[in-house]
XYZ file of C-alpha atoms in Angstrom:
376
model
C -1.412 -102.855 119.851
C -1.806 -106.529 118.997
C -3.720 -108.575 121.566
C -2.006 -111.641 123.009
C -3.252 -115.051 121.918
C -6.117 -116.796 123.688
C -3.873 -119.045 125.775
C -4.710 -117.057 128.882
C -8.501 -117.058 128.476
C -9.018 -118.995 131.734
C -7.915 -116.026 133.794
C -10.771 -113.945 132.351
C -13.545 -116.334 133.358
C -15.090 -113.835 135.763
C -15.070 -111.066 133.173
C -16.609 -113.379 130.585
C -19.398 -114.384 132.963
C -20.223 -110.754 133.721
C -20.186 -109.584 130.101
C -22.190 -112.535 128.886
C -24.670 -113.139 131.714
C -25.180 -109.681 133.163
C -24.603 -107.371 130.210
C -26.157 -109.876 127.768
C -23.370 -109.513 125.207
C -23.088 -111.966 122.359
C -20.043 -114.250 121.998
C -18.660 -111.929 119.316
C -19.095 -108.851 121.515
C -17.442 -110.619 124.477
C -14.514 -111.627 122.261
C -14.050 -108.021 121.127
C -14.174 -106.759 124.731
C -11.537 -109.159 126.089
C -7.916 -107.943 126.300
C -6.703 -111.050 124.465
C -7.021 -112.162 120.832
C -9.906 -114.651 120.849
C -12.665 -115.485 118.352
C -16.387 -115.713 119.004
C -16.203 -119.491 118.618
C -13.355 -119.499 121.173
C -15.639 -117.727 123.673
C -18.459 -120.168 122.845
C -16.270 -123.252 123.442
C -14.875 -121.725 126.669
C -18.434 -121.135 127.950
C -19.375 -124.697 127.066
C -16.429 -126.083 129.048
C -17.237 -123.918 132.050
C -20.964 -124.634 131.984
C -21.952 -121.037 131.197
C -25.275 -121.598 129.482
C -26.436 -119.403 126.617
C -28.896 -116.608 127.500
C -30.659 -116.911 124.102
C -30.142 -113.252 123.521
C -30.865 -113.564 119.832
C -30.329 -110.927 117.233
C -30.595 -107.304 118.293
C -33.984 -105.917 117.227
C -34.198 -102.755 115.122
C -36.943 -101.638 117.522
C -34.676 -101.593 120.588
C -33.536 -98.038 119.883
C -37.212 -96.961 119.896
C -38.160 -98.768 123.104
C -39.230 -95.691 125.038
C -41.401 -94.299 122.226
C -43.029 -97.643 121.412
C -43.761 -98.226 125.095
C -45.396 -94.802 125.289
C -47.489 -95.397 122.161
C -48.730 -98.691 123.530
C -49.342 -97.780 127.163
C -50.397 -94.113 126.854
C -51.668 -93.624 123.308
C -53.335 -97.077 123.343
C -52.158 -97.890 119.813
C -52.323 -101.481 118.652
C -49.264 -103.499 117.714
C -50.385 -103.287 114.071
C -50.621 -99.490 114.171
C -47.188 -99.201 115.790
C -45.779 -101.664 113.270
C -46.951 -99.481 110.374
C -45.087 -96.508 111.829
C -41.807 -98.430 112.020
C -42.350 -100.514 108.869
C -42.184 -103.867 110.663
C -44.711 -106.597 111.387
C -47.158 -106.508 114.277
C -45.587 -109.725 115.583
C -42.175 -107.997 115.762
C -43.695 -105.250 117.920
C -45.432 -107.786 120.164
C -42.217 -109.753 120.739
C -40.261 -106.584 121.443
C -42.838 -105.501 124.052
C -42.678 -108.857 125.791
C -38.879 -108.706 125.821
C -39.036 -105.234 127.374
C -41.578 -106.328 129.971
C -44.458 -104.278 128.493
C -47.304 -106.725 129.079
C -50.269 -107.053 126.751
C -53.219 -105.019 127.974
C -56.417 -106.967 127.244
C -58.706 -104.654 129.177
C -61.309 -103.571 126.629
C -62.044 -100.456 128.605
C -58.760 -99.048 127.295
C -60.234 -99.090 123.811
C -57.248 -100.938 122.381
C -59.307 -103.827 121.027
C -62.774 -102.422 120.431
C -61.519 -98.962 119.488
C -65.074 -97.721 120.134
C -63.975 -94.794 122.242
C -61.485 -93.641 119.641
C -64.071 -93.941 116.869
C -66.516 -91.730 118.800
C -63.747 -89.215 119.304
C -62.642 -88.904 115.667
C -65.645 -89.994 113.588
C -66.434 -86.396 112.597
C -62.951 -86.157 111.093
C -63.265 -89.294 108.984
C -65.159 -87.794 105.981
C -62.425 -85.179 105.467
C -59.731 -87.822 105.958
C -61.460 -90.009 103.371
C -61.411 -87.156 100.847
C -57.720 -86.513 101.559
C -56.972 -90.185 100.925
C -58.321 -90.144 97.375
C -55.962 -90.554 94.422
C -56.587 -90.717 90.679
C -57.238 -94.304 89.528
C -55.976 -94.737 85.973
C -58.148 -97.805 85.232
C -61.374 -96.441 86.691
C -60.689 -92.902 85.448
C -61.799 -91.353 88.720
C -60.633 -90.452 92.228
C -60.616 -93.463 94.569
C -60.279 -93.401 98.356
C -57.933 -95.588 100.414
C -58.763 -97.029 103.832
C -55.072 -97.834 104.381
C -54.160 -94.148 104.031
C -56.913 -93.240 106.490
C -55.578 -95.885 108.878
C -52.085 -94.375 108.782
C -53.441 -90.906 109.449
C -55.162 -92.047 112.658
C -52.564 -94.627 113.717
C -54.814 -97.686 113.526
C -54.892 -100.895 111.525
C -56.365 -100.985 108.030
C -59.197 -103.322 109.052
C -60.191 -100.915 111.842
C -60.258 -98.009 109.395
C -62.337 -100.069 106.952
C -64.870 -100.820 109.690
C -65.091 -97.172 110.693
C -65.526 -95.996 107.103
C -68.191 -98.633 106.487
C -70.160 -97.442 109.495
C -70.208 -93.967 107.948
C -71.042 -95.292 104.471
C -67.754 -94.096 102.994
C -66.382 -97.404 101.667
C -66.623 -97.829 97.883
C -65.819 -100.552 95.380
C -62.188 -100.836 94.331
C -62.979 -102.983 91.260
C -60.688 -102.090 88.381
C -63.701 -102.470 86.095
C -65.761 -99.809 87.838
C -68.684 -100.031 90.223
C -71.251 -100.351 87.393
C -69.577 -103.359 85.780
C -71.554 -106.076 87.680
C -74.913 -104.544 86.761
C -73.764 -104.100 83.158
C -72.792 -107.798 82.980
C -76.175 -108.806 84.387
C -78.013 -106.656 81.846
C -76.063 -108.188 78.951
C -76.683 -111.691 80.277
C -80.420 -110.994 80.516
C -80.521 -110.037 76.833
C -79.695 -113.682 76.044
C -75.895 -113.568 75.843
C -73.979 -116.461 77.371
C -71.426 -115.872 80.116
C -68.457 -116.187 77.684
C -70.163 -113.833 75.226
C -70.835 -111.349 78.034
C -67.169 -111.515 79.078
C -66.015 -110.897 75.503
C -68.437 -108.004 75.112
C -67.079 -106.332 78.268
C -63.449 -107.339 77.641
C -63.133 -108.993 81.066
C -62.154 -112.468 82.228
C -64.875 -115.111 81.894
C -64.495 -116.035 85.590
C -65.018 -112.378 86.534
C -68.229 -112.118 84.510
C -69.438 -115.440 85.917
C -68.882 -114.254 89.507
C -70.852 -111.053 88.866
C -73.767 -112.846 87.199
C -73.944 -115.827 89.572
C -74.749 -113.493 92.473
C -78.161 -112.828 90.893
C -78.790 -115.664 88.416
C -78.634 -119.450 88.650
C -75.886 -120.650 86.296
C -75.986 -124.312 87.303
C -78.078 -125.291 84.263
C -77.400 -123.251 81.093
C -80.373 -124.888 79.347
C -82.765 -123.437 81.914
C -82.394 -119.998 80.300
C -84.010 -121.223 77.075
C -87.750 -121.115 76.500
C -89.529 -124.266 75.340
C -89.409 -123.034 71.745
C -85.688 -122.264 72.042
C -85.005 -125.725 73.486
C -86.816 -127.333 70.547
C -84.831 -125.246 68.058
C -81.579 -126.031 69.864
C -82.145 -129.795 69.835
C -83.317 -129.775 66.207
C -80.251 -127.785 65.185
C -77.984 -130.390 66.815
C -79.958 -133.213 65.191
C -79.697 -131.705 61.705
C -76.189 -130.301 61.995
C -75.061 -127.173 60.194
C -74.506 -127.274 56.441
C -70.885 -126.695 55.461
C -69.423 -127.278 58.963
C -66.879 -129.922 59.934
C -67.948 -130.776 63.466
C -71.462 -129.434 63.942
C -72.054 -126.747 66.569
C -68.921 -127.616 68.522
C -70.233 -126.890 72.024
C -67.621 -129.108 73.720
C -63.848 -128.716 73.537
C -61.743 -131.871 73.660
C -57.992 -131.224 73.317
C -58.657 -128.396 70.876
C -61.320 -130.255 68.835
C -64.850 -128.898 68.935
C -67.469 -131.621 69.464
C -71.264 -131.525 69.617
C -72.037 -133.379 72.849
C -70.661 -135.014 75.970
C -71.493 -138.379 74.325
C -69.031 -137.572 71.549
C -66.382 -136.566 74.088
C -66.775 -139.916 75.877
C -66.581 -141.734 72.541
C -63.280 -140.168 71.410
C -61.763 -140.447 74.896
C -62.204 -144.200 74.678
C -60.680 -144.275 71.200
C -57.672 -142.389 72.549
C -57.482 -144.756 75.517
C -57.237 -147.713 73.121
C -54.890 -145.986 70.686
C -57.384 -145.887 67.791
C -56.974 -143.000 65.355
C -60.012 -140.855 64.588
C -61.000 -137.564 63.015
C -64.115 -135.456 62.829
C -65.961 -135.810 59.547
C -64.842 -133.231 56.992
C -67.921 -132.486 54.903
C -65.968 -130.688 52.195
C -63.423 -133.472 51.759
C -65.530 -136.578 52.511
C -68.907 -135.370 51.274
C -72.525 -135.398 52.464
C -75.858 -136.882 51.384
C -79.047 -135.050 50.560
C -81.945 -135.713 52.949
C -85.223 -135.243 51.061
C -87.756 -132.866 52.591
C -85.260 -131.409 55.131
C -84.352 -127.760 55.535
C -80.552 -127.545 55.173
C -80.858 -131.228 54.390
C -77.176 -132.002 53.915
C -76.214 -134.822 56.286
C -72.842 -136.285 57.227
C -71.805 -138.486 60.173
C -69.793 -137.286 63.140
C -66.487 -139.183 62.799
C -64.282 -141.221 60.543
C -62.660 -144.063 62.518
C -60.439 -146.529 60.607
C -62.351 -145.746 57.385
C -65.670 -146.405 59.169
C -68.225 -143.571 59.275
C -69.559 -143.185 62.816
C -72.643 -141.394 64.130
C -72.954 -140.816 67.910
C -76.562 -140.323 68.990
C -78.364 -139.776 72.270
C -81.856 -139.824 70.692
C -82.762 -141.952 67.662
C -85.903 -140.326 66.348
C -87.547 -140.470 62.912
C -85.313 -137.705 61.579
C -82.165 -139.539 62.691
C -83.475 -142.810 61.220
C -84.053 -141.112 57.863
C -80.520 -139.708 57.840
C -78.909 -143.036 58.738
C -80.907 -145.073 56.221
C -80.229 -142.512 53.471
C -76.504 -142.599 54.170
C -76.354 -146.382 54.182
C -78.291 -146.583 50.918
C -76.101 -144.020 49.121
C -72.687 -144.283 50.810
C -72.478 -147.650 52.560
C -71.556 -148.593 56.138
C -72.360 -146.276 59.033
C -71.750 -147.310 62.649
C -74.460 -146.150 65.058
C -73.178 -145.497 68.603
C -75.854 -144.940 71.231
C -75.861 -145.368 75.009
C -75.506 -149.139 75.127
C -72.887 -149.136 72.371
C -70.919 -146.456 74.189
C -70.924 -148.590 77.342
C -69.665 -151.526 75.272
C -66.766 -149.462 73.944
C -65.912 -148.257 77.451
C -65.602 -151.867 78.590
C -63.343 -152.877 75.669
C -59.844 -153.847 76.803
C -58.102 -153.802 73.410
C -58.250 -151.842 70.177
C -59.122 -155.076 68.371
C -62.252 -155.539 70.501
C -63.296 -151.923 69.919
C -62.842 -152.166 66.135
C -64.895 -155.376 66.060
C -67.667 -153.608 67.967
C -67.636 -150.639 65.572
C -68.027 -152.967 62.595
C -70.959 -154.659 64.341
C -72.552 -151.263 65.028
C -72.787 -150.762 61.248
C -75.720 -153.186 61.315
C -77.460 -151.504 64.229
C -80.930 -150.253 63.312
C -82.655 -149.370 66.591
C -86.375 -148.608 66.784
C -87.155 -144.921 66.570
C -88.402 -143.024 69.588
C -90.169 -139.730 69.958
C -87.784 -136.958 70.956
C -88.683 -135.095 74.147
C -88.994 -131.779 72.322
C -91.685 -133.011 69.891
């Protein structure tokens, strides 16, 4: 039977008040219950005209049908909101709000054991080792059986953090690292053989950040040079000073936009060239050639960069070896711009490419006094 139109809604004001205010129906439910054809918005506008304020009923909770059981679990079984939430696959906050709506007040009395859970732990701690064994599953990455505190938590109706604390007290918690529990000690052993952090990571086929985290717990990684002996530091600095025969950009310890450079000084130098729009390239020994340095082991020398057809050498220390290389190059090949600390500062203060180019040409006549390197 078709309901009559909503013209006569005023005569049902009393019924609307009862359904809405006492039985807490929504506007849609009230509209369906009325004997006339009216929409939910029609009920809403009628209430507004009559001053019937909304009861903020909100959406019906999926937990409402479990009110009695949840109330029992909370008040009698002393389960936490988190433990109850896991049973019903909702959040702990949803359980808390439902309790408050039902009038089940939060019990903060620690003697109940709800918050400290000490009493429950004493009651079931003898069962935890067996529960831990039952929780184990085969881990495909670690190739072994691995326990789960979350599965233990579900078995005893508590939160995962509570189960973790209990298991830790009994010494049952183990590493869940996908690399295995021996991986950190293996990384440390490799590092102590002289491998760098990146080399250690490559050797173990793990991320560099992962290897660094393992090693940094036992070794100071703030200064990589501190791992070298005095003899190794001398060899390292001499290798940088001489360069490597047949290479294009020396040892390439620094990466700048995909180009391997020898030092932070070189990085600062090319950054300023890029800032001013000046083209540059690392010196290609095969294409542009080298000079022979008499009396030197691997005595092939070439500058660091080619900038606007000017050969450029960037130096932090100008010792006798460096002076021999520079003078030999200038005698055999021509101009070579020397860029040291003061020259680098001058380039950093240049405002235009024209100023920078003029400075580079002037640096070709720079012949600073030699100084004794710190490693000699």
